PDB file of N, CA and C in Angstrom:
ATOM      1  N   MET A   1       7.505  56.011  -0.249  1.00 70.00           N
ATOM      2  CA  MET A   1       7.831  54.824   0.854  1.00 70.00           C
ATOM      3  C   MET A   1       6.519  53.348   1.136  1.00 70.00           C
ATOM      4  N   LEU A   2       5.620  54.189   0.816  1.00 76.00           N
ATOM      5  CA  LEU A   2       4.795  53.260   0.349  1.00 76.00           C
ATOM      6  C   LEU A   2       4.875  51.625  -1.270  1.00 76.00           C
ATOM      7  N   LEU A   3       5.394  52.186  -2.266  1.00 78.00           N
ATOM      8  CA  LEU A   3       6.122  50.852  -2.720  1.00 78.00           C
ATOM      9  C   LEU A   3       6.773  50.439  -2.816  1.00 78.00           C
ATOM     10  N   LEU A   4       7.991  50.635  -0.735  1.00 86.00           N
ATOM     11  CA  LEU A   4       8.907  49.823  -1.046  1.00 86.00           C
ATOM     12  C   LEU A   4       8.470  48.504  -0.562  1.00 86.00           C
ATOM     13  N   PRO A   5       8.058  48.141   0.413  1.00 88.00           N
ATOM     14  CA  PRO A   5       7.437  46.546   0.812  1.00 88.00           C
ATOM     15  C   PRO A   5       6.974  45.841  -0.530  1.00 88.00           C
ATOM     16  N   PHE A   6       6.140  46.457  -1.007  1.00 88.00           N
ATOM     17  CA  PHE A   6       6.139  45.708  -2.149  1.00 88.00           C
ATOM     18  C   PHE A   6       7.083  45.136  -3.277  1.00 88.00           C
ATOM     19  N   LEU A   7       7.672  46.383  -3.539  1.00 90.00           N
ATOM     20  CA  LEU A   7       9.136  46.692  -4.727  1.00 90.00           C
ATOM     21  C   LEU A   7       9.916  45.181  -3.675  1.00 90.00           C
ATOM     22  N   GLY A   8      10.661  44.937  -2.127  1.00 89.00           N
ATOM     23  CA  GLY A   8      11.225  43.799  -2.015  1.00 89.00           C
ATOM     24  C   GLY A   8      10.643  42.228  -1.892  1.00 89.00           C
ATOM     25  N   VAL A   9       9.312  42.733  -1.944  1.00 89.00           N
ATOM     26  CA  VAL A   9       9.137  40.964  -2.342  1.00 89.00           C
ATOM     27  C   VAL A   9       8.744  41.173  -3.718  1.00 89.00           C
ATOM     28  N   PHE A  10       8.337  41.697  -4.858  1.00 89.00           N
ATOM     29  CA  PHE A  10       8.756  42.196  -6.082  1.00 89.00           C
ATOM     30  C   PHE A  10      10.132  40.621  -6.333  1.00 89.00           C
ATOM     31  N   ILE A  11      11.343  42.463  -5.700  1.00 89.00           N
ATOM     32  CA  ILE A  11      12.709  41.628  -6.163  1.00 89.00           C
ATOM     33  C   ILE A  11      13.013  39.905  -5.836  1.00 89.00           C
ATOM     34  N   HIS A  12      12.258  39.832  -4.198  1.00 86.00           N
ATOM     35  CA  HIS A  12      12.910  38.662  -3.718  1.00 86.00           C
ATOM     36  C   HIS A  12      12.194  37.299  -4.019  1.00 86.00           C
ATOM     37  N   VAL A  13      10.469  37.912  -4.582  1.00 85.00           N
ATOM     38  CA  VAL A  13      10.263  36.319  -5.504  1.00 85.00           C
ATOM     39  C   VAL A  13      11.271  35.951  -7.021  1.00 85.00           C
ATOM     40  N   ILE A  14      11.494  36.885  -7.417  1.00 87.00           N
ATOM     41  CA  ILE A  14      12.123  37.401  -8.841  1.00 87.00           C
ATOM     42  C   ILE A  14      13.286  36.603  -8.017  1.00 87.00           C
ATOM     43  N   ALA A  15      14.470  36.748  -6.967  1.00 86.00           N
ATOM     44  CA  ALA A  15      15.316  35.672  -6.990  1.00 86.00           C
ATOM     45  C   ALA A  15      15.826  34.727  -6.583  1.00 86.00           C
ATOM     46  N   ARG A  16      14.185  34.452  -5.714  1.00 82.00           N
ATOM     47  CA  ARG A  16      14.384  32.964  -4.988  1.00 82.00           C
ATOM     48  C   ARG A  16      13.200  32.168  -5.414  1.00 82.00           C
ATOM     49  N   GLY A  17      12.709  32.533  -6.534  1.00 80.00           N
ATOM     50  CA  GLY A  17      10.934  32.026  -7.229  1.00 80.00           C
ATOM     51  C   GLY A  17      11.994  30.542  -7.727  1.00 80.00           C
ATOM     52  N   HIS A  18      12.552  30.197  -8.292  1.00 80.00           N
ATOM     53  CA  HIS A  18      13.276  29.386  -9.233  1.00 80.00           C
ATOM     54  C   HIS A  18      13.318  28.347  -7.491  1.00 80.00           C
ATOM     55  N   GLY A  19      13.657  28.242  -7.378  1.00 85.00           N
ATOM     56  CA  GLY A  19      13.918  27.239  -5.537  1.00 85.00           C
ATOM     57  C   GLY A  19      13.282  26.643  -4.687  1.00 85.00           C
ATOM     58  N   MET A  20      11.874  28.400  -4.974  1.00 83.00           N
ATOM     59  CA  MET A  20      10.150  27.814  -4.246  1.00 83.00           C
ATOM     60  C   MET A  20      10.003  26.975  -5.145  1.00 83.00           C
ATOM     61  N   SER A  21      10.307  27.110  -6.868  1.00 84.00           N
ATOM     62  CA  SER A  21       8.988  26.140  -7.048  1.00 84.00           C
ATOM     63  C   SER A  21       9.527  24.254  -7.049  1.00 84.00           C
ATOM     64  N   GLU A  22      11.393  24.555  -7.652  1.00 89.00           N
ATOM     65  CA  GLU A  22      11.902  23.061  -6.545  1.00 89.00           C
ATOM     66  C   GLU A  22      11.099  22.206  -5.516  1.00 89.00           C
ATOM     67  N   ARG A  23      11.485  23.675  -4.187  1.00 90.00           N
ATOM     68  CA  ARG A  23      10.962  22.666  -3.158  1.00 90.00           C
ATOM     69  C   ARG A  23       9.642  21.815  -2.933  1.00 90.00           C
ATOM     70  N   GLU A  24       8.364  22.971  -3.995  1.00 91.00           N
ATOM     71  CA  GLU A  24       7.302  22.802  -4.140  1.00 91.00           C
ATOM     72  C   GLU A  24       7.456  21.676  -4.698  1.00 91.00           C
ATOM     73  N   ALA A  25       7.774  21.050  -6.076  1.00 93.00           N
ATOM     74  CA  ALA A  25       7.208  20.235  -6.240  1.00 93.00           C
ATOM     75  C   ALA A  25       7.931  18.592  -6.508  1.00 93.00           C
ATOM     76  N   GLU A  26       9.261  19.052  -4.894  1.00 95.00           N
ATOM     77  CA  GLU A  26       9.794  18.150  -4.059  1.00 95.00           C
ATOM     78  C   GLU A  26       8.772  17.676  -2.761  1.00 95.00           C
ATOM     79  N   ARG A  27       8.446  18.686  -2.745  1.00 95.00           N
ATOM     80  CA  ARG A  27       6.720  18.260  -1.372  1.00 95.00           C
ATOM     81  C   ARG A  27       5.930  17.982  -2.338  1.00 95.00           C
ATOM     82  N   ALA A  28       5.563  18.116  -3.268  1.00 96.00           N
ATOM     83  CA  ALA A  28       4.789  16.445  -3.841  1.00 96.00           C
ATOM     84  C   ALA A  28       4.898  15.894  -4.611  1.00 96.00           C
ATOM     85  N   ASP A  29       5.801  15.550  -4.283  1.00 96.00           N
ATOM     86  CA  ASP A  29       6.625  14.471  -4.535  1.00 96.00           C
ATOM     87  C   ASP A  29       6.191  12.921  -2.948  1.00 96.00           C
ATOM     88  N   ARG A  30       6.488  13.881  -2.173  1.00 96.00           N
ATOM     89  CA  ARG A  30       6.953  13.472  -0.712  1.00 96.00           C
ATOM     90  C   ARG A  30       5.530  12.390  -0.369  1.00 96.00           C
ATOM     91  N   GLN A  31       5.021  13.636  -0.668  1.00 96.00           N
ATOM     92  CA  GLN A  31       3.454  13.364  -0.203  1.00 96.00           C
ATOM     93  C   GLN A  31       2.337  12.508  -1.213  1.00 96.00           C
ATOM     94  N   GLN A  32       2.868  12.757  -2.338  1.00 95.00           N
ATOM     95  CA  GLN A  32       2.500  11.128  -3.319  1.00 95.00           C
ATOM     96  C   GLN A  32       2.615  10.182  -2.776  1.00 95.00           C
ATOM     97  N   LYS A  33       4.359  10.270  -2.565  1.00 95.00           N
ATOM     98  CA  LYS A  33       5.014   8.827  -2.446  1.00 95.00           C
ATOM     99  C   LYS A  33       4.448   8.063  -1.107  1.00 95.00           C
ATOM    100  N   GLN A  34       4.199   9.549  -0.433  1.00 94.00           N
ATOM    101  CA  GLN A  34       3.408   8.537   1.056  1.00 94.00           C
ATOM    102  C   GLN A  34       1.990   8.274   1.274  1.00 94.00           C
ATOM    103  N   LEU A  35       1.512   9.099   0.366  1.00 93.00           N
ATOM    104  CA  LEU A  35       0.000   8.595   0.062  1.00 93.00           C
ATOM    105  C   LEU A  35       0.368   6.904  -0.594  1.00 93.00           C
ATOM    106  N   GLN A  36       0.572   6.787  -1.574  1.00 92.00           N
ATOM    107  CA  GLN A  36       1.165   5.478  -1.956  1.00 92.00           C
ATOM    108  C   GLN A  36       0.845   4.622  -1.087  1.00 92.00           C
ATOM    109  N   ALA A  37       2.190   5.195   0.011  1.00 91.00           N
ATOM    110  CA  ALA A  37       3.082   3.906   1.265  1.00 91.00           C
ATOM    111  C   ALA A  37       1.868   2.992   2.027  1.00 91.00           C
ATOM    112  N   TYR A  38       0.465   4.410   1.984  1.00 89.00           N
ATOM    113  CA  TYR A  38      -0.281   4.173   3.674  1.00 89.00           C
ATOM    114  C   TYR A  38      -1.370   3.407   2.818  1.00 89.00           C
ATOM    115  N   LEU A  39      -1.314   4.152   0.724  1.00 86.00           N
ATOM    116  CA  LEU A  39      -2.326   2.719   0.937  1.00 86.00           C
ATOM    117  C   LEU A  39      -2.245   1.270   0.668  1.00 86.00           C
ATOM    118  N   ARG A  40      -1.440   1.427  -0.238  1.00 85.00           N
ATOM    119  CA  ARG A  40      -0.452  -0.262  -0.400  1.00 85.00           C
ATOM    120  C   ARG A  40      -0.302  -0.997   1.052  1.00 85.00           C
ATOM    121  N   GLU A  41      -0.353  -0.624   2.314  1.00 83.00           N
ATOM    122  CA  GLU A  41      -0.141  -0.372   3.419  1.00 83.00           C
ATOM    123  C   GLU A  41      -1.470  -0.686   3.760  1.00 83.00           C
ATOM    124  N   THR A  42      -2.462  -0.586   3.804  1.00 79.00           N
ATOM    125  CA  THR A  42      -4.142  -0.357   3.919  1.00 79.00           C
ATOM    126  C   THR A  42      -4.371  -1.527   2.704  1.00 79.00           C
ATOM    127  N   VAL A  43      -4.536  -1.353   2.309  1.00 78.00           N
ATOM    128  CA  VAL A  43      -4.802  -2.844   1.210  1.00 78.00           C
ATOM    129  C   VAL A  43      -3.642  -3.890   1.497  1.00 78.00           C
ATOM    130  N   SER A  44      -3.192  -3.887   1.874  1.00 72.00           N
ATOM    131  CA  SER A  44      -2.087  -5.579   2.053  1.00 72.00           C
ATOM    132  C   SER A  44      -3.077  -5.891   3.353  1.00 72.00           C
ATOM    133  N   THR A  45      -3.033  -4.840   4.321  1.00 65.00           N
ATOM    134  CA  THR A  45      -3.080  -5.552   5.591  1.00 65.00           C
ATOM    135  C   THR A  45      -4.483  -6.059   5.952  1.00 65.00           C
ATOM    136  N   GLY A  46      -5.161  -5.677   4.742  1.00 60.00           N
ATOM    137  CA  GLY A  46      -7.166  -5.773   4.702  1.00 60.00           C
ATOM    138  C   GLY A  46      -7.606  -4.975   6.090  1.00 60.00           C
ATOM    139  N   ASP A  47      -8.121  -4.839   5.952  1.00 57.00           N
ATOM    140  CA  ASP A  47      -8.797  -2.913   7.064  1.00 57.00           C
ATOM    141  C   ASP A  47      -9.937  -3.867   7.451  1.00 57.00           C
ATOM    142  N   GLU A  48     -10.941  -2.704   8.051  1.00 63.00           N
ATOM    143  CA  GLU A  48     -12.493  -2.657   8.720  1.00 63.00           C
ATOM    144  C   GLU A  48     -12.816  -3.018   7.143  1.00 63.00           C
ATOM    145  N   ALA A  49     -12.834  -1.481   6.798  1.00 63.00           N
ATOM    146  CA  ALA A  49     -13.956  -1.864   5.632  1.00 63.00           C
ATOM    147  C   ALA A  49     -14.284  -3.045   5.036  1.00 63.00           C
ATOM    148  N   SER A  50     -12.862  -3.171   4.284  1.00 61.00           N
ATOM    149  CA  SER A  50     -12.999  -5.090   3.029  1.00 61.00           C
ATOM    150  C   SER A  50     -13.618  -5.948   4.344  1.00 61.00           C
ATOM    151  N   ARG A  51     -13.495  -6.439   5.739  1.00 62.00           N
ATOM    152  CA  ARG A  51     -14.228  -6.872   6.377  1.00 62.00           C
ATOM    153  C   ARG A  51     -15.709  -7.273   6.341  1.00 62.00           C
ATOM    154  N   HIS A  52     -16.208  -5.461   6.142  1.00 63.00           N
ATOM    155  CA  HIS A  52     -17.513  -4.822   6.740  1.00 63.00           C
ATOM    156  C   HIS A  52     -18.124  -5.786   5.225  1.00 63.00           C
ATOM    157  N   ALA A  53     -17.008  -5.334   4.120  1.00 64.00           N
ATOM    158  CA  ALA A  53     -17.582  -5.250   2.535  1.00 64.00           C
ATOM    159  C   ALA A  53     -17.685  -6.656   2.283  1.00 64.00           C
ATOM    160  N   ARG A  54     -17.523  -8.338   3.021  1.00 64.00           N
ATOM    161  CA  ARG A  54     -17.906  -9.299   2.628  1.00 64.00           C
ATOM    162  C   ARG A  54     -19.281 -10.081   3.906  1.00 64.00           C
ATOM    163  N   ILE A  55     -19.227  -9.081   5.466  1.00 62.00           N
ATOM    164  CA  ILE A  55     -20.524  -9.436   5.358  1.00 62.00           C
ATOM    165  C   ILE A  55     -21.201  -9.292   4.208  1.00 62.00           C
ATOM    166  N   PRO A  56     -22.568 -10.359   4.622  1.00 64.00           N
ATOM    167  CA  PRO A  56     -23.448  -9.861   3.886  1.00 64.00           C
ATOM    168  C   PRO A  56     -24.812  -9.806   4.244  1.00 64.00           C
ATOM    169  N   TRP A  57     -25.384  -8.604   3.858  1.00 60.00           N
ATOM    170  CA  TRP A  57     -26.280  -7.718   4.182  1.00 60.00           C
ATOM    171  C   TRP A  57     -27.665  -8.459   3.871  1.00 60.00           C
ATOM    172  N   ARG A  58     -28.437  -7.584   4.085  1.00 58.00           N
ATOM    173  CA  ARG A  58     -30.028  -8.024   3.834  1.00 58.00           C
ATOM    174  C   ARG A  58     -30.246  -6.634   3.385  1.00 58.00           C
ATOM    175  N   SER A  59     -31.489  -6.845   2.974  1.00 58.00           N
ATOM    176  CA  SER A  59     -31.777  -5.507   1.451  1.00 58.00           C
ATOM    177  C   SER A  59     -33.055  -5.205   2.532  1.00 58.00           C
ATOM    178  N   SER A  60     -33.241  -5.974   3.392  1.00 54.00           N
ATOM    179  CA  SER A  60     -34.454  -5.714   4.279  1.00 54.00           C
ATOM    180  C   SER A  60     -34.858  -6.516   5.522  1.00 54.00           C
ATOM    181  N   PRO A  61     -35.010  -5.230   6.895  1.00 56.00           N
ATOM    182  CA  PRO A  61     -34.882  -6.738   7.789  1.00 56.00           C
ATOM    183  C   PRO A  61     -36.310  -6.937   8.083  1.00 56.00           C
ATOM    184  N   ASN A  62     -36.061  -8.210   8.866  1.00 52.00           N
ATOM    185  CA  ASN A  62     -36.961  -9.027   8.794  1.00 52.00           C
ATOM    186  C   ASN A  62     -37.255  -9.691  10.473  1.00 52.00           C
TER     187      ASN A  62
END
């Protein structure tokens, strides 16, 4: 009785494992594309960090 749940999970993974890996690969591709789109948008709009980078900073306060 104790091994029955583990056996069921094992059989499920064997039967459905290929589809799980395909879905995981598709999810990773979608995330990568979303990240690239976000980075392109952020770089092209000139975000706050780029504006701060242009401010001349002093090395010591006078």
